[in-house]
mmCIF file of C-alpha atoms in Angstrom:
data_model
loop_
_atom_site.group_PDB
_atom_site.id
_atom_site.type_symbol
_atom_site.label_atom_id
_atom_site.label_comp_id
_atom_site.label_asym_id
_atom_site.label_seq_id
_atom_site.Cartn_x
_atom_site.Cartn_y
_atom_site.Cartn_z
ATOM 1 C CA MET A 1 0.000 0.000 0.000
ATOM 2 C CA ILE A 2 1.130 3.490 -0.782
ATOM 3 C CA ARG A 3 0.408 4.732 2.736
ATOM 4 C CA ASP A 4 2.856 2.189 4.188
ATOM 5 C CA THR A 5 5.506 3.289 1.694
ATOM 6 C CA ILE A 6 5.045 6.900 2.796
ATOM 7 C CA LYS A 7 5.315 5.986 6.480
ATOM 8 C CA SER A 8 8.499 4.008 5.896
ATOM 9 C CA ALA A 9 9.893 6.929 3.863
ATOM 10 C CA GLN A 10 9.312 9.140 6.899
ATOM 11 C CA ILE A 11 11.387 6.834 9.091
ATOM 12 C CA THR A 12 14.117 6.568 6.457
ATOM 13 C CA ALA A 13 14.279 10.359 6.074
ATOM 14 C CA MET A 14 14.497 10.774 9.848
ATOM 15 C CA LYS A 15 17.348 8.297 10.138
ATOM 16 C CA ALA A 16 19.211 9.818 7.181
ATOM 17 C CA GLY A 17 18.743 13.375 8.448
ATOM 18 C CA GLU A 18 17.093 14.532 5.213
ATOM 19 C CA LYS A 19 15.220 17.513 6.640
ATOM 20 C CA GLU A 20 13.582 18.720 3.410
ATOM 21 C CA ARG A 21 12.363 15.257 2.425
ATOM 22 C CA LEU A 22 11.134 14.624 5.961
ATOM 23 C CA ALA A 23 9.175 17.879 5.957
ATOM 24 C CA ALA A 24 7.529 16.981 2.639
ATOM 25 C CA VAL A 25 6.658 13.463 3.817
ATOM 26 C CA ARG A 26 5.180 14.829 7.048
ATOM 27 C CA LEU A 27 3.124 17.259 4.962
ATOM 28 C CA ILE A 28 1.775 14.343 2.921
ATOM 29 C CA LEU A 29 0.910 12.388 6.074
ATOM 30 C CA ALA A 30 -0.876 15.425 7.530
ATOM 31 C CA LYS A 31 -2.981 15.802 4.372
ATOM 32 C CA LEU A 32 -3.809 12.098 4.482
ATOM 33 C CA LYS A 33 -4.884 12.395 8.100
ATOM 34 C CA ASP A 34 -7.121 15.351 7.179
ATOM 35 C CA ARG A 35 -8.683 13.279 4.394
ATOM 36 C CA ASP A 36 -9.194 10.330 6.753
ATOM 37 C CA ILE A 37 -11.047 12.620 9.150
ATOM 38 C CA GLU A 38 -13.261 13.862 6.301
ATOM 39 C CA LEU A 39 -14.067 10.277 5.319
ATOM 40 C CA ARG A 40 -15.162 9.245 8.818
ATOM 41 C CA VAL A 41 -18.657 10.537 8.092
ATOM 42 C CA ALA A 42 -18.777 9.303 4.483
ATOM 43 C CA SER A 43 -21.253 6.533 3.684
ATOM 44 C CA ASN A 44 -19.016 4.728 1.197
ATOM 45 C CA VAL A 45 -15.276 4.958 1.662
ATOM 46 C CA PRO A 46 -13.117 4.221 -1.392
ATOM 47 C CA ASP A 47 -10.094 1.904 -1.295
ATOM 48 C CA ASP A 48 -7.174 3.328 0.713
ATOM 49 C CA ASP A 49 -4.834 3.561 -2.286
ATOM 50 C CA VAL A 50 -7.498 5.476 -4.221
ATOM 51 C CA VAL A 51 -7.761 7.990 -1.376
ATOM 52 C CA VAL A 52 -3.976 8.338 -1.123
ATOM 53 C CA VAL A 53 -3.567 8.874 -4.879
ATOM 54 C CA GLU A 54 -6.350 11.488 -4.904
ATOM 55 C CA VAL A 55 -4.643 13.393 -2.082
ATOM 56 C CA LEU A 56 -1.238 13.166 -3.775
ATOM 57 C CA GLN A 57 -2.639 14.310 -7.136
ATOM 58 C CA LYS A 58 -4.294 17.284 -5.477
ATOM 59 C CA MET A 59 -1.023 18.184 -3.747
ATOM 60 C CA VAL A 60 0.860 17.906 -7.066
ATOM 61 C CA LYS A 61 -1.630 20.238 -8.737
ATOM 62 C CA GLN A 62 -1.284 22.764 -5.906
ATOM 63 C CA ARG A 63 2.522 22.646 -6.090
ATOM 64 C CA ARG A 64 2.533 23.171 -9.866
ATOM 65 C CA GLU A 65 0.252 26.191 -9.530
ATOM 66 C CA SER A 66 2.415 27.607 -6.734
ATOM 67 C CA ILE A 67 5.609 27.121 -8.735
ATOM 68 C CA GLU A 68 4.084 28.967 -11.681
ATOM 69 C CA MET A 69 2.929 31.859 -9.476
ATOM 70 C CA PHE A 70 6.255 32.125 -7.638
ATOM 71 C CA ARG A 71 8.242 32.135 -10.877
ATOM 72 C CA SER A 72 6.031 34.794 -12.422
ATOM 73 C CA GLY A 73 6.422 36.818 -9.235
ATOM 74 C CA GLY A 74 10.208 36.532 -9.288
ATOM 75 C CA ARG A 75 10.375 34.376 -6.144
ATOM 76 C CA ASP A 76 12.687 31.668 -7.444
ATOM 77 C CA GLU A 77 13.738 30.501 -3.957
ATOM 78 C CA LEU A 78 10.114 29.715 -3.055
ATOM 79 C CA ALA A 79 9.588 28.065 -6.444
ATOM 80 C CA ALA A 80 12.638 25.862 -5.781
ATOM 81 C CA LYS A 81 11.225 24.819 -2.387
ATOM 82 C CA GLU A 82 7.889 23.934 -3.979
ATOM 83 C CA GLN A 83 9.719 22.038 -6.739
ATOM 84 C CA SER A 84 11.564 19.890 -4.208
ATOM 85 C CA GLU A 85 8.270 19.125 -2.429
ATOM 86 C CA LEU A 86 6.699 18.293 -5.795
ATOM 87 C CA GLU A 87 9.448 15.774 -6.560
ATOM 88 C CA VAL A 88 8.933 14.043 -3.200
ATOM 89 C CA ILE A 89 5.157 13.896 -3.681
ATOM 90 C CA GLU A 90 5.452 12.575 -7.238
ATOM 91 C CA SER A 91 7.812 9.829 -6.055
ATOM 92 C CA PHE A 92 4.869 8.186 -4.238
ATOM 93 C CA LEU A 93 2.419 8.355 -7.157
ATOM 94 C CA PRO A 94 1.971 5.323 -9.411
ATOM 95 C CA GLN A 95 3.784 5.518 -12.763
ATOM 96 C CA GLN A 96 1.829 7.963 -14.926
ATOM 97 C CA LEU A 97 0.835 7.198 -18.510
ATOM 98 C CA SER A 98 2.949 8.820 -21.198
ATOM 99 C CA GLU A 99 1.396 11.390 -23.523
ATOM 100 C CA ASP A 100 1.159 8.804 -26.329
ATOM 101 C CA GLU A 101 -0.512 6.264 -24.027
ATOM 102 C CA THR A 102 -2.929 8.951 -22.844
ATOM 103 C CA LYS A 103 -3.790 9.904 -26.435
ATOM 104 C CA ALA A 104 -4.396 6.241 -27.265
ATOM 105 C CA ALA A 105 -6.710 5.854 -24.264
ATOM 106 C CA ILE A 106 -8.574 9.020 -25.266
ATOM 107 C CA GLU A 107 -9.021 7.786 -28.851
ATOM 108 C CA GLY A 108 -10.351 4.449 -27.607
ATOM 109 C CA ILE A 109 -12.835 6.089 -25.260
ATOM 110 C CA LYS A 110 -13.813 8.621 -27.924
ATOM 111 C CA ALA A 111 -14.709 5.799 -30.328
ATOM 112 C CA GLU A 112 -16.457 3.821 -27.588
ATOM 113 C CA VAL A 113 -18.796 6.636 -26.475
ATOM 114 C CA GLY A 114 -19.245 8.006 -29.996
ATOM 115 C CA ALA A 115 -17.824 11.428 -29.175
ATOM 116 C CA ALA A 116 -17.665 13.707 -32.203
ATOM 117 C CA SER A 117 -17.375 17.270 -30.920
ATOM 118 C CA VAL A 118 -16.268 19.329 -27.938
ATOM 119 C CA LYS A 119 -19.836 18.992 -26.615
ATOM 120 C CA ASP A 120 -19.022 15.359 -25.820
ATOM 121 C CA MET A 121 -15.951 16.284 -23.769
ATOM 122 C CA GLY A 122 -17.717 15.607 -20.464
ATOM 123 C CA LYS A 123 -18.577 12.034 -21.463
ATOM 124 C CA VAL A 124 -15.004 11.290 -22.529
ATOM 125 C CA MET A 125 -13.501 12.895 -19.411
ATOM 126 C CA ALA A 126 -15.847 10.957 -17.115
ATOM 127 C CA VAL A 127 -14.896 7.591 -18.620
ATOM 128 C CA LEU A 128 -11.216 8.569 -18.742
ATOM 129 C CA LYS A 129 -11.211 9.507 -15.060
ATOM 130 C CA GLU A 130 -13.085 6.358 -14.090
ATOM 131 C CA ARG A 131 -10.675 4.049 -15.924
ATOM 132 C CA HIS A 132 -7.354 5.887 -15.730
ATOM 133 C CA GLY A 133 -7.770 8.537 -13.017
ATOM 134 C CA GLN A 134 -4.998 7.007 -10.918
ATOM 135 C CA VAL A 135 -2.364 7.169 -13.650
ATOM 136 C CA ILE A 136 -3.260 10.290 -15.651
ATOM 137 C CA ASP A 137 -2.805 13.959 -14.831
ATOM 138 C CA MET A 138 -6.376 15.040 -15.530
ATOM 139 C CA SER A 139 -5.449 18.673 -16.208
ATOM 140 C CA LYS A 140 -3.129 17.597 -19.032
ATOM 141 C CA ALA A 141 -5.656 15.016 -20.195
ATOM 142 C CA SER A 142 -8.305 17.728 -20.448
ATOM 143 C CA ALA A 143 -6.239 19.626 -23.000
ATOM 144 C CA LEU A 144 -5.579 16.417 -24.952
ATOM 145 C CA VAL A 145 -9.295 15.517 -25.003
ATOM 146 C CA LYS A 146 -10.173 19.022 -26.177
ATOM 147 C CA ALA A 147 -7.596 18.764 -28.971
ATOM 148 C CA ALA A 148 -8.864 15.310 -29.985
ATOM 149 C CA LEU A 149 -12.449 16.508 -30.174
ATOM 150 C CA GLY A 150 -11.701 19.907 -31.720
#
């Protein structure tokens, strides 16, 4: 399980004295704990790895947005800190599909649901997220779906 990998990475970082990596791992564990608390009242709780991947993907998206804002604001030192956190977070995510693999999946789904125009983008995105949500960056996939349907 991914959660166990993260916990063991925390111990390893502590023993090795890797302060930056340890801080990033603790941040991940804190976000997971927050998500666990949110799910206590949920009627149907998804599989643990699904929850962990969702949290990690959200954190990756936040880091990418922060890096972009810091760089445009001339705060390269903060962008570098966010970049190092991003690398730690991404190390726990499952291997992502390449752009070619993503395009192939989109084409298959497009043919399957009979999508012909941008109006059908929602259908394609829904099926894509359901089948490949764990291994695709949905923000990048959105642009690829739009291009495929445009």
